[in-house]
């Protein structure tokens, strides 16, 4: 049906295409690993958070109010904001983990 040279050409093209696809898969996997590194840190922080006493977790709210925005101390303002947003961040992280565990 096809001439031999054309079949050889198609086979060569197919090998090249498979090699290129393999290379792109490797690039995507390495990029994904680099992107996941910050999530690993968040995962470790969440594991440490789960190990904390419930009373200590409840004290995060007053600490957040204690470190509310202040003009002179920008670091405290950031810390207070993070403490106030901690429950939302944890819920988001748990939802992400649940969605990746199902896949």
Phi, psi and omega in degrees: 000308177254148174291153184301318181298320180293321177296319177296319179297317178295321179295320178296315179299320179296317178298316179297318181295317178296321178295319179294319178297317179299317179297316179295323176298317179297317179298317180295319179296319180290323177294320178297322178295320178294321180290332183280346182303315177296328179292330176295321178295317179297321178298317178296319178297320178295322178296318178295322180298319180295333181280346182288155178293145177301326178295322178294323178295321179293333180287349179295327181293309177298326177296321177297321178288326178296320181264040179291166187308133180222139185297319189282330187244090181294327180296318178296324179298317179294317180297317178297319178297317178297320179294322178290328181272354184306314180299320179293319179297318181293318178299317179297317180296319179296320178296320178297314180297321179295321180290326179282333180288329179287330185287000000 
